[in-house]
Coordinates of C-alpha atoms in Angstrom, one line a residue:
Chain U
M711 CA 22.2 -83.8 14.4
E712 CA 19.8 -86.1 16.4
Q713 CA 18.1 -84.8 19.5
I714 CA 19.1 -88.0 21.4
Y715 CA 22.4 -86.6 22.4
K716 CA 21.4 -83.2 23.5
A717 CA 23.1 -82.2 26.7
P718 CA 21.5 -84.1 29.6
P719 CA 19.7 -82.0 32.2
E720 CA 22.5 -82.2 34.8
C721 CA 24.9 -80.5 32.5
Q722 CA 22.4 -77.9 31.5
T723 CA 21.6 -76.9 35.0
K724 CA 25.2 -76.8 36.2
F725 CA 26.4 -74.5 33.5
T726 CA 24.8 -71.7 31.6
F727 CA 25.3 -72.2 27.9
G728 CA 25.3 -69.5 25.4
S729 CA 23.1 -70.8 22.7
G730 CA 21.5 -73.7 24.6
R731 CA 21.5 -75.6 21.4
D732 CA 24.8 -77.4 21.7
F733 CA 24.8 -81.2 21.5
L734 CA 26.7 -83.4 23.7
R735 CA 29.5 -85.5 22.1
A736 CA 31.1 -86.9 25.2
K737 CA 30.6 -86.6 28.9
V738 CA 33.3 -87.1 31.4
S739 CA 31.9 -88.1 34.8
D740 CA 33.9 -88.5 38.1
L741 CA 37.0 -89.4 36.2
S742 CA 40.0 -90.3 38.4
F743 CA 43.3 -91.5 37.1
R744 CA 46.5 -92.9 38.5
Y745 CA 49.7 -93.7 36.7
N746 CA 50.5 -96.3 39.3
P747 CA 48.2 -98.0 41.8
E748 CA 50.4 -96.7 44.7
D749 CA 50.7 -93.2 43.4
R750 CA 48.3 -90.3 44.2
R751 CA 45.5 -89.5 41.9
V752 CA 46.6 -87.3 39.0
L753 CA 43.0 -86.6 38.2
N754 CA 40.4 -86.3 40.9
K755 CA 36.8 -86.9 40.1
V756 CA 36.8 -84.7 37.0
S757 CA 33.5 -84.1 35.2
L758 CA 32.8 -82.0 32.2
P759 CA 30.8 -82.1 29.0
V760 CA 32.3 -82.0 25.5
F761 CA 30.0 -80.5 22.9
D762 CA 29.7 -81.5 19.4
K763 CA 31.5 -79.4 16.8
K764 CA 32.7 -77.0 19.5
I765 CA 36.2 -76.3 20.8
T766 CA 36.7 -77.2 24.5
A767 CA 39.9 -75.9 26.0
L768 CA 41.7 -77.3 29.0
I769 CA 43.8 -74.8 30.8
G770 CA 45.7 -74.7 34.0
P771 CA 49.3 -74.6 35.4
S772 CA 51.9 -77.3 34.5
G773 CA 51.2 -80.5 36.3
C774 CA 47.5 -79.8 36.8
G775 CA 46.5 -83.0 34.9
K776 CA 45.2 -81.4 31.7
T777 CA 47.3 -83.5 29.3
T778 CA 46.6 -86.6 31.4
L779 CA 42.9 -85.9 31.0
L780 CA 43.3 -85.4 27.3
R781 CA 45.1 -88.7 26.9
C782 CA 42.2 -90.5 28.7
F783 CA 40.0 -89.6 25.8
N784 CA 41.9 -91.9 23.4
R785 CA 43.1 -94.4 26.1
M786 CA 46.7 -93.4 25.4
H787 CA 47.5 -94.4 28.9
D788 CA 46.7 -98.0 28.1
L789 CA 50.0 -98.2 26.1
Y790 CA 51.8 -98.2 29.4
N791 CA 51.4 -100.6 32.3
A792 CA 49.9 -100.1 35.7
T793 CA 47.7 -97.1 34.8
S794 CA 44.2 -97.1 36.2
Y795 CA 41.0 -95.2 35.4
E796 CA 37.9 -94.8 37.6
G797 CA 34.8 -93.1 36.4
D798 CA 33.7 -92.8 32.8
I799 CA 33.8 -91.0 29.6
V800 CA 30.6 -91.7 27.7
L801 CA 30.8 -91.1 23.9
Y802 CA 27.6 -90.1 22.2
P803 CA 25.6 -91.0 20.1
E804 CA 26.7 -94.5 20.9
G805 CA 26.3 -93.9 24.7
K806 CA 29.3 -96.2 25.4
N807 CA 31.7 -95.7 28.2
I808 CA 35.0 -95.7 26.3
L809 CA 37.0 -96.3 29.5
S810 CA 35.2 -99.5 30.2
S811 CA 37.5 -102.6 30.1
E812 CA 35.1 -104.2 27.6
I813 CA 36.0 -101.5 25.0
D814 CA 39.1 -102.1 22.9
P815 CA 41.4 -99.0 23.2
M816 CA 42.3 -99.5 19.5
E817 CA 38.7 -99.0 18.5
V818 CA 38.6 -95.8 20.7
R819 CA 41.6 -94.5 18.9
M820 CA 40.0 -95.3 15.5
R821 CA 37.3 -92.8 16.4
I822 CA 39.2 -90.2 18.4
G823 CA 42.3 -88.6 16.7
M824 CA 45.2 -86.9 18.4
V825 CA 47.8 -84.2 17.6
F826 CA 50.8 -84.0 19.9
Q827 CA 52.8 -81.2 21.4
K828 CA 55.8 -81.7 19.2
P829 CA 55.1 -82.3 15.5
N830 CA 55.7 -86.0 15.0
P831 CA 55.4 -86.9 11.3
F832 CA 56.7 -90.4 10.4
P833 CA 60.0 -90.5 8.5
K834 CA 58.0 -91.3 5.4
T835 CA 56.7 -89.3 2.5
I836 CA 54.0 -86.6 3.0
Y837 CA 51.6 -88.9 1.1
E838 CA 52.4 -91.9 3.3
N839 CA 52.0 -89.9 6.4
V840 CA 48.4 -88.9 5.6
A841 CA 47.6 -92.3 4.1
Y842 CA 48.9 -94.1 7.2
G843 CA 45.6 -94.0 9.3
L844 CA 43.6 -95.3 6.3
K845 CA 46.1 -98.0 5.5
V846 CA 46.1 -99.4 9.1
R847 CA 42.3 -99.5 8.7
G848 CA 42.9 -101.9 5.8
I849 CA 41.8 -99.4 3.1
K850 CA 43.6 -100.2 -0.1
K851 CA 41.6 -98.4 -2.8
K852 CA 44.0 -95.9 -4.2
S853 CA 41.4 -93.5 -5.6
F854 CA 39.7 -93.3 -2.2
I855 CA 43.0 -92.7 -0.4
D856 CA 44.1 -90.1 -2.9
E857 CA 40.8 -88.3 -2.5
K858 CA 41.0 -88.4 1.3
I859 CA 44.6 -87.1 1.3
E860 CA 43.7 -84.1 -0.8
K861 CA 40.6 -83.4 1.3
S862 CA 42.4 -83.5 4.6
L863 CA 45.4 -81.6 3.4
V864 CA 43.0 -78.9 2.1
Q865 CA 41.3 -78.9 5.5
A866 CA 44.7 -78.5 7.2
G867 CA 45.6 -75.6 4.9
L868 CA 48.6 -77.4 3.6
W869 CA 47.4 -78.6 0.2
S870 CA 48.6 -75.6 -1.8
E871 CA 52.1 -75.9 -0.3
V872 CA 52.6 -79.6 -0.8
K873 CA 50.4 -80.7 -3.7
D874 CA 53.4 -80.8 -6.1
R875 CA 55.6 -82.7 -3.7
L876 CA 53.5 -85.4 -2.0
Q877 CA 56.4 -87.8 -2.4
A878 CA 58.8 -85.6 -0.6
Q879 CA 59.9 -86.6 2.9
A880 CA 57.6 -85.2 5.6
T881 CA 60.5 -84.4 7.9
A882 CA 61.8 -81.9 5.3
L883 CA 58.8 -79.6 6.0
S884 CA 59.1 -76.7 8.5
G885 CA 57.8 -77.2 12.0
G886 CA 54.5 -75.4 11.4
Q887 CA 54.0 -77.4 8.2
Q888 CA 54.8 -80.6 10.0
Q889 CA 52.2 -79.8 12.7
R890 CA 49.6 -79.1 10.0
L891 CA 50.5 -82.4 8.4
C892 CA 49.9 -84.1 11.7
I893 CA 46.5 -82.5 11.8
A894 CA 45.8 -83.6 8.2
R895 CA 46.9 -87.1 9.2
A896 CA 44.5 -87.2 12.0
L897 CA 41.6 -85.7 10.0
A898 CA 42.1 -88.2 7.2
T899 CA 40.5 -90.9 9.3
D900 CA 37.3 -88.8 10.0
P901 CA 37.7 -88.7 13.8
Q902 CA 34.6 -88.0 15.9
I903 CA 36.8 -86.0 18.3
L904 CA 40.2 -84.5 17.7
L905 CA 42.4 -84.1 20.7
L906 CA 45.1 -81.4 20.5
D907 CA 47.8 -81.5 23.1
E908 CA 49.4 -78.0 23.1
P909 CA 49.7 -78.1 19.4
T910 CA 51.4 -74.8 19.0
S911 CA 53.8 -74.8 21.9
A912 CA 56.8 -75.8 19.8
L913 CA 56.0 -73.3 17.0
D914 CA 56.8 -69.7 16.2
P915 CA 54.1 -67.0 16.4
I916 CA 53.2 -67.1 12.6
S917 CA 52.8 -70.8 12.5
T918 CA 50.8 -70.6 15.7
A919 CA 48.4 -68.1 14.2
H920 CA 48.1 -70.4 11.1
I921 CA 47.2 -73.4 13.3
E922 CA 44.7 -71.4 15.4
E923 CA 42.9 -70.2 12.3
L924 CA 42.9 -73.8 11.1
I925 CA 41.4 -75.1 14.3
V926 CA 38.6 -72.6 14.2
E927 CA 37.9 -73.6 10.6
I928 CA 37.8 -77.3 11.1
K929 CA 35.5 -77.2 14.1
D930 CA 32.6 -77.2 11.6
D931 CA 33.6 -80.8 10.8
V932 CA 35.0 -82.2 14.0
T933 CA 34.7 -81.8 17.8
I934 CA 37.9 -80.5 19.3
V935 CA 39.4 -80.8 22.8
I936 CA 42.6 -78.7 23.1
V937 CA 45.1 -78.5 25.9
T938 CA 46.9 -75.1 25.9
H939 CA 49.2 -73.1 28.0
N940 CA 48.4 -70.1 26.0
L941 CA 45.5 -68.3 27.6
H942 CA 45.0 -66.0 24.7
Q943 CA 44.8 -69.0 22.4
A944 CA 42.0 -70.5 24.6
A945 CA 40.2 -67.2 24.7
R946 CA 40.5 -66.7 20.9
C947 CA 39.5 -70.2 19.8
A948 CA 37.6 -72.1 22.4
D949 CA 33.9 -72.1 22.8
Y950 CA 34.2 -73.7 26.2
T951 CA 37.0 -73.6 28.7
S952 CA 37.8 -75.6 31.8
F953 CA 40.3 -74.6 34.3
M954 CA 42.1 -77.4 36.1
Y955 CA 44.3 -77.2 39.2
M956 CA 46.2 -80.0 40.9
G957 CA 44.0 -82.7 39.3
D958 CA 40.7 -81.0 40.1
L959 CA 38.4 -79.4 37.6
I960 CA 37.9 -76.0 39.2
E961 CA 35.7 -74.3 36.8
Y962 CA 34.0 -75.0 33.4
G963 CA 31.9 -72.8 31.3
P964 CA 31.7 -70.8 28.0
S965 CA 35.1 -69.3 27.4
E966 CA 33.7 -65.8 27.6
Q967 CA 32.5 -66.4 31.1
I968 CA 35.7 -68.1 32.2
F969 CA 37.9 -65.3 30.9
T970 CA 35.7 -62.3 31.9
K971 CA 33.7 -63.3 34.9
P972 CA 35.4 -66.3 36.6
Q973 CA 33.4 -67.6 39.5
D974 CA 36.3 -69.2 41.4
K975 CA 39.1 -67.2 43.0
R976 CA 41.8 -69.7 41.7
T977 CA 40.6 -69.3 38.1
E978 CA 40.7 -65.6 38.4
N979 CA 44.2 -65.7 39.9
Y980 CA 45.4 -68.0 37.1
I981 CA 44.0 -66.0 34.2
T982 CA 45.2 -62.7 35.6
G983 CA 48.7 -64.2 35.8
R984 CA 49.0 -64.3 39.6
F985 CA 50.2 -67.9 39.6
G986 CA 50.9 -70.7 37.2
Chain P
M400 CA 100.2 -72.5 42.4
A401 CA 100.1 -70.1 39.5
D402 CA 98.5 -66.8 40.0
L403 CA 95.1 -67.3 38.3
T404 CA 94.2 -63.7 38.3
A405 CA 97.0 -62.6 36.0
F406 CA 97.3 -63.4 32.3
T407 CA 100.7 -65.1 31.5
S408 CA 102.9 -64.0 28.6
A409 CA 103.5 -66.4 25.6
D410 CA 106.9 -67.5 26.8
H411 CA 105.8 -68.1 30.4
P412 CA 107.0 -71.6 31.5
V413 CA 103.6 -72.7 32.8
R414 CA 102.1 -71.9 29.5
K415 CA 104.9 -73.7 27.5
W416 CA 104.6 -76.8 29.7
R417 CA 100.8 -76.8 29.2
K418 CA 101.4 -76.7 25.4
V419 CA 103.9 -79.5 25.5
K420 CA 101.6 -81.7 27.6
D421 CA 98.8 -81.2 25.1
K422 CA 101.1 -82.1 22.2
I423 CA 102.3 -85.3 24.0
I424 CA 98.8 -86.4 24.7
E425 CA 97.7 -85.6 21.1
S426 CA 100.7 -87.7 19.7
I427 CA 99.8 -90.7 21.9
L428 CA 96.2 -90.6 20.7
F429 CA 97.3 -90.2 17.1
L430 CA 99.7 -93.2 17.3
A431 CA 96.9 -95.3 18.8
A432 CA 94.6 -94.4 16.0
L433 CA 97.4 -94.9 13.5
S434 CA 98.3 -98.5 14.7
S435 CA 95.1 -100.0 13.3
V436 CA 95.6 -98.2 10.0
F437 CA 99.2 -99.7 9.8
V438 CA 97.9 -103.2 10.6
T439 CA 95.3 -102.9 7.8
I440 CA 97.9 -101.6 5.4
G441 CA 100.3 -104.4 6.5
I442 CA 97.7 -107.1 5.9
I443 CA 96.9 -105.7 2.4
Y444 CA 100.6 -105.5 1.6
I445 CA 101.3 -109.1 2.6
L446 CA 98.2 -110.4 0.7
V447 CA 99.0 -108.5 -2.5
S448 CA 102.8 -109.2 -2.4
E449 CA 102.3 -112.9 -1.8
S450 CA 99.6 -113.1 -4.4
L451 CA 101.7 -111.7 -7.2
P452 CA 104.0 -114.7 -7.6
F453 CA 100.9 -116.9 -7.7
F454 CA 99.6 -115.0 -10.7
Q455 CA 102.9 -115.6 -12.5
H456 CA 102.0 -119.3 -12.6
V457 CA 98.3 -119.0 -13.0
S458 CA 96.7 -116.5 -15.3
F459 CA 94.1 -114.2 -13.9
K460 CA 91.8 -115.5 -16.6
E461 CA 92.2 -119.1 -15.4
F462 CA 91.7 -118.0 -11.8
V463 CA 88.3 -116.5 -12.5
T464 CA 87.0 -118.8 -15.2
E465 CA 88.3 -122.2 -14.3
K466 CA 85.5 -124.3 -12.7
E467 CA 87.7 -126.5 -10.5
W468 CA 89.9 -125.8 -7.5
T469 CA 92.3 -128.7 -7.0
P470 CA 95.6 -127.4 -5.7
M471 CA 96.4 -130.7 -4.1
F472 CA 96.1 -132.8 -7.2
S473 CA 99.2 -133.5 -9.3
E474 CA 97.4 -131.6 -12.2
A475 CA 96.4 -128.7 -10.0
K476 CA 93.7 -126.4 -11.1
F477 CA 93.1 -123.0 -9.7
G478 CA 89.6 -121.7 -10.3
I479 CA 88.4 -119.6 -7.4
L480 CA 84.7 -120.0 -8.4
P481 CA 83.9 -123.1 -6.4
L482 CA 85.2 -121.5 -3.2
V483 CA 83.4 -118.2 -3.9
V484 CA 80.2 -120.1 -4.7
G485 CA 80.6 -122.2 -1.5
T486 CA 81.2 -119.1 0.5
F487 CA 78.1 -117.4 -0.9
M488 CA 75.9 -120.5 -0.5
A489 CA 76.9 -120.8 3.2
T490 CA 76.4 -117.1 3.8
L491 CA 73.0 -117.1 2.0
I492 CA 71.7 -120.0 4.1
A493 CA 73.0 -118.4 7.3
L494 CA 71.3 -115.1 6.4
T495 CA 68.1 -116.9 5.6
V496 CA 68.1 -118.2 9.1
A497 CA 69.6 -115.2 10.9
I498 CA 67.9 -112.2 9.3
P499 CA 64.2 -113.2 10.0
L500 CA 64.9 -114.7 13.4
G501 CA 67.3 -111.9 14.4
T502 CA 64.8 -109.2 13.3
I503 CA 61.8 -110.8 14.9
T504 CA 63.8 -111.3 18.2
A505 CA 64.8 -107.6 18.0
A506 CA 61.2 -106.5 17.5
Y507 CA 60.1 -108.7 20.4
L508 CA 62.7 -107.4 22.7
S509 CA 62.3 -103.8 21.8
E510 CA 58.5 -103.5 21.4
Y511 CA 56.7 -106.3 23.2
V512 CA 58.5 -107.7 26.2
K513 CA 58.3 -106.2 29.7
P514 CA 61.6 -104.6 30.8
N515 CA 62.3 -107.2 33.6
V516 CA 61.8 -110.1 31.2
R517 CA 64.1 -108.4 28.6
E518 CA 66.8 -108.0 31.2
M519 CA 66.6 -111.8 31.7
L520 CA 66.4 -112.8 28.0
K521 CA 69.2 -110.5 26.7
P522 CA 72.1 -112.1 28.5
I523 CA 70.9 -115.6 27.4
L524 CA 70.7 -114.5 23.8
E525 CA 74.1 -112.9 24.0
M526 CA 75.5 -116.1 25.3
L527 CA 74.9 -117.5 21.8
A528 CA 77.7 -115.1 20.7
A529 CA 80.0 -116.3 23.5
V530 CA 80.0 -119.9 22.4
P531 CA 83.3 -120.7 20.6
S532 CA 82.7 -121.3 16.9
V533 CA 84.4 -124.7 17.0
V534 CA 81.6 -125.8 19.3
Y535 CA 79.1 -124.6 16.8
G536 CA 81.0 -126.7 14.1
Y537 CA 80.5 -129.9 16.1
F538 CA 77.0 -128.9 16.9
A539 CA 76.3 -128.7 13.2
L540 CA 78.1 -132.0 12.4
L541 CA 76.8 -134.1 15.3
F542 CA 73.4 -132.6 16.1
V543 CA 72.0 -130.6 13.2
T544 CA 73.1 -132.9 10.4
P545 CA 71.5 -136.1 11.9
I546 CA 68.2 -134.2 12.5
L547 CA 68.3 -132.9 8.9
Q548 CA 69.0 -136.4 7.7
K549 CA 65.7 -137.5 9.1
F550 CA 63.9 -135.2 6.8
L551 CA 66.3 -135.4 3.9
P552 CA 67.6 -139.0 3.7
E553 CA 69.9 -138.3 0.8
L554 CA 71.9 -135.8 2.9
G555 CA 75.5 -136.8 3.5
G556 CA 77.5 -136.3 6.6
F557 CA 78.9 -133.0 5.4
S558 CA 76.8 -130.4 3.8
V559 CA 76.6 -126.6 3.2
L560 CA 73.0 -126.7 4.5
S561 CA 73.9 -127.9 7.9
A562 CA 76.9 -125.6 8.3
G563 CA 74.9 -122.6 6.9
I564 CA 72.0 -123.1 9.4
V565 CA 74.3 -123.3 12.4
M566 CA 76.2 -120.3 11.2
G567 CA 72.9 -118.5 11.0
I568 CA 72.1 -119.4 14.6
M569 CA 75.5 -118.2 15.5
I570 CA 75.0 -114.7 14.0
I571 CA 71.5 -114.2 15.4
P572 CA 72.7 -112.3 18.5
Y573 CA 74.8 -109.9 16.3
I574 CA 71.8 -109.0 14.2
S575 CA 69.2 -109.0 17.0
S576 CA 71.3 -107.0 19.4
L577 CA 72.2 -104.2 17.0
S578 CA 68.6 -104.2 15.5
E579 CA 67.1 -103.9 18.9
D580 CA 69.3 -100.9 19.8
A581 CA 68.2 -99.3 16.5
M582 CA 64.5 -100.0 17.2
R583 CA 64.6 -98.9 20.8
S584 CA 66.2 -95.6 19.7
V585 CA 63.1 -94.8 17.6
P586 CA 61.5 -92.0 19.6
T587 CA 58.4 -92.8 21.6
H588 CA 56.4 -90.0 20.0
L589 CA 56.4 -91.9 16.7
R590 CA 54.9 -95.0 18.4
E591 CA 52.3 -92.8 20.1
A592 CA 51.5 -91.1 16.8
S593 CA 50.9 -94.5 15.3
A594 CA 48.9 -95.8 18.2
A595 CA 46.8 -92.6 18.2
L596 CA 45.8 -93.3 14.5
G597 CA 44.3 -96.6 15.6
S598 CA 47.1 -99.0 14.7
S599 CA 47.8 -102.2 16.6
K600 CA 51.1 -102.9 18.2
F601 CA 52.1 -105.1 15.3
Q602 CA 51.3 -102.4 12.8
T603 CA 53.2 -99.8 14.8
T604 CA 56.2 -102.2 15.0
F605 CA 56.4 -103.1 11.4
R606 CA 55.1 -100.0 9.7
V607 CA 56.6 -97.3 11.8
V608 CA 59.4 -98.6 14.1
F609 CA 61.0 -101.0 11.7
P610 CA 61.3 -98.5 8.7
S611 CA 62.3 -95.7 11.0
A612 CA 65.1 -97.8 12.4
F613 CA 66.1 -99.3 9.0
S614 CA 69.4 -97.5 8.7
G615 CA 70.6 -99.1 12.0
I616 CA 69.0 -102.4 11.1
S617 CA 70.8 -102.5 7.8
S618 CA 74.1 -102.1 9.5
A619 CA 73.2 -105.0 11.7
Y620 CA 72.5 -107.1 8.5
I621 CA 75.8 -106.0 7.0
L622 CA 77.7 -107.0 10.1
G623 CA 75.9 -110.3 9.9
I624 CA 76.9 -110.8 6.3
S625 CA 80.6 -109.9 7.1
R626 CA 80.5 -112.4 10.0
A627 CA 79.1 -115.1 7.8
L628 CA 81.5 -114.5 4.9
G629 CA 84.5 -114.7 7.3
E630 CA 83.3 -117.5 9.5
T631 CA 85.7 -120.4 9.4
M632 CA 85.3 -123.2 11.9
V633 CA 81.7 -124.1 11.4
V634 CA 82.1 -124.6 7.6
A635 CA 85.5 -126.2 8.0
I636 CA 84.1 -128.8 10.3
A637 CA 80.6 -129.4 9.0
A638 CA 80.7 -128.5 5.3
G639 CA 83.3 -131.1 4.2
M640 CA 86.2 -129.0 2.8
Q641 CA 85.5 -130.2 -0.8
P642 CA 85.6 -127.4 -3.3
N643 CA 82.5 -128.0 -5.3
L644 CA 80.9 -125.7 -7.9
S645 CA 77.3 -126.5 -7.1
L646 CA 74.3 -124.6 -6.0
N647 CA 72.9 -127.7 -4.3
P648 CA 73.0 -127.0 -0.5
L649 CA 72.7 -130.7 0.3
E650 CA 76.2 -131.4 -1.1
P651 CA 79.5 -130.8 0.7
A652 CA 81.5 -127.8 -0.3
S653 CA 84.3 -125.6 0.8
T654 CA 84.5 -121.9 1.5
I655 CA 87.4 -119.6 1.1
T656 CA 88.0 -119.6 4.9
A657 CA 87.8 -123.3 5.2
Y658 CA 90.3 -123.7 2.4
I659 CA 92.7 -121.4 4.1
V660 CA 92.5 -123.4 7.3
Q661 CA 93.0 -126.6 5.5
V662 CA 96.2 -125.4 3.8
S663 CA 97.5 -123.7 6.9
L664 CA 97.2 -127.0 8.8
G665 CA 99.9 -128.3 6.5
D666 CA 98.4 -130.2 3.7
L667 CA 100.6 -128.3 1.2
P668 CA 104.3 -127.6 1.4
H669 CA 105.4 -124.1 2.4
G670 CA 106.4 -122.0 -0.6
S671 CA 104.6 -124.1 -3.1
I672 CA 102.2 -122.5 -5.5
G673 CA 99.4 -124.2 -3.7
F674 CA 100.5 -122.6 -0.5
Q675 CA 100.6 -119.2 -2.1
S676 CA 97.0 -119.7 -3.2
I677 CA 95.8 -119.1 0.3
Y678 CA 97.0 -115.5 0.0
V679 CA 95.0 -115.1 -3.2
A680 CA 92.0 -116.7 -1.5
G681 CA 92.4 -114.3 1.4
L682 CA 92.7 -111.3 -0.8
T683 CA 89.5 -112.4 -2.6
L684 CA 87.7 -112.7 0.7
L685 CA 88.9 -109.3 1.8
I686 CA 87.6 -107.8 -1.5
M687 CA 84.3 -109.5 -1.1
T688 CA 83.9 -108.3 2.5
L689 CA 85.0 -104.8 1.5
I690 CA 82.3 -104.7 -1.2
F691 CA 79.6 -105.6 1.3
N692 CA 80.9 -103.0 3.8
V693 CA 80.8 -100.2 1.2
L694 CA 77.4 -101.4 0.1
G695 CA 76.3 -101.3 3.7
M696 CA 77.6 -97.8 4.2
W697 CA 75.8 -96.7 1.1
I698 CA 72.5 -98.1 2.3
K699 CA 73.0 -96.5 5.7
V700 CA 73.7 -93.1 4.3
R701 CA 70.8 -93.4 1.9
F702 CA 68.3 -94.2 4.6
Q703 CA 69.7 -91.7 7.0
E704 CA 69.1 -88.9 4.6
K705 CA 65.4 -89.8 4.6
E706 CA 65.0 -89.3 8.3

């Protein structure tokens, strides 16, 4: 990894980082967001770094804006009218502000993948689901697609279960399998960042454990930002955690620090279960 | 007021009356449902019983193999083929117009247009369905045919092409409205999944929304086919009422429905074999429509299983 996108000094001084050798993948600065010009801000001048090949968790009570923040990363809000961003999310190494109006949201989504709260495979075959991202990119070479499908299904820990039935309908899979398929579908396009929006909230404990293991495994290949309601999940998987409350980012730091020595009273109250 | 705290015994009058009431309501609902079944059975009975004498004069073999349909000639010939071919030609032309336009309209209304514009466009589109078909017939004859004649000078005053095109326009709202409903009921999370993978709106619409809604869209197509097969006035007015075994859309032709109208208007004496032929023609049309409906149901079930 190049030195050029090492964490800029302001991030380094604001937070104490475990290894000090983490590289910056994206930097959110003073990000505010409204769903409607007349509405209040759902996000209020949020700033945080996202480090390369690390897991960053966003936690906080319902309605705190964590999912809204996550959906800013891939300009998902642009699908709906009247939403407005202020501030920026700079993606490294390009150093481009992906929220800028000059950037095509579609190109942002080509680089940043997303997995949703509810497993949402397309009503197509398993093969077609994973191939979808490649096909919309105009890739037609079958050998390349086949190779990618196998690789991403292996990464998502689903290959051994589905390799003999790639032509089966994806919707026939169990919920946990469907969610791993959605992860494979996102991984097939080699995203620079993978956004996970409460990926296990609709799953049973065993499937959840499966997905957690998988998330930790794939962070060697891809930077992950995860929204979760499950504090144990954040503590177990995430390298960095940020606590949000009512649209503000209250505290950010290495997960260990957030969960053992929170600096802010509100963080402490939340993680000890006093509210939220 | 009955005492609600106590349970009543089985022969308690309140309880008996409650049961009777339920029975009465059930019977009324049953009769209402039954009435449509009886009408259907009645229609089939009339068609079949009136068709039987016809087949005593004309052999079934002649009916399906004879290439001419000339019940009004002194030497009458009864080959259903020209009418069936005319019906199919008109339907095919209508669908060639209606399926692409209807589907694209549905995709536009469901995926692209802003809600306020949609609310304005939909009633206008649905007005197409409210225009009486006899008006469409004259629209074909007096407006579309002259325009077509500018491009195709050999086109006569009556043609299947003109009738088919106008019939297609007529069934656009049936196809677009049902297809739009089907496309709009595709869950948003599938659109978001597609967008998140980097697809354009067009890719999302035609690679995800359209296939996901296909079971509903196919019913829209089947309804369109049934409408086109059974449509009468447009073809009766604009296609020329000339039974003609030809695949050339520029020629005049007749369809089963147009023929039935022609005879019903009194061109043939009541009770004659020619008159009976309309029942046979009607039965043929019923069977054709039935086949398409069964086919449609099969497609619908097949695609639903996949979801």
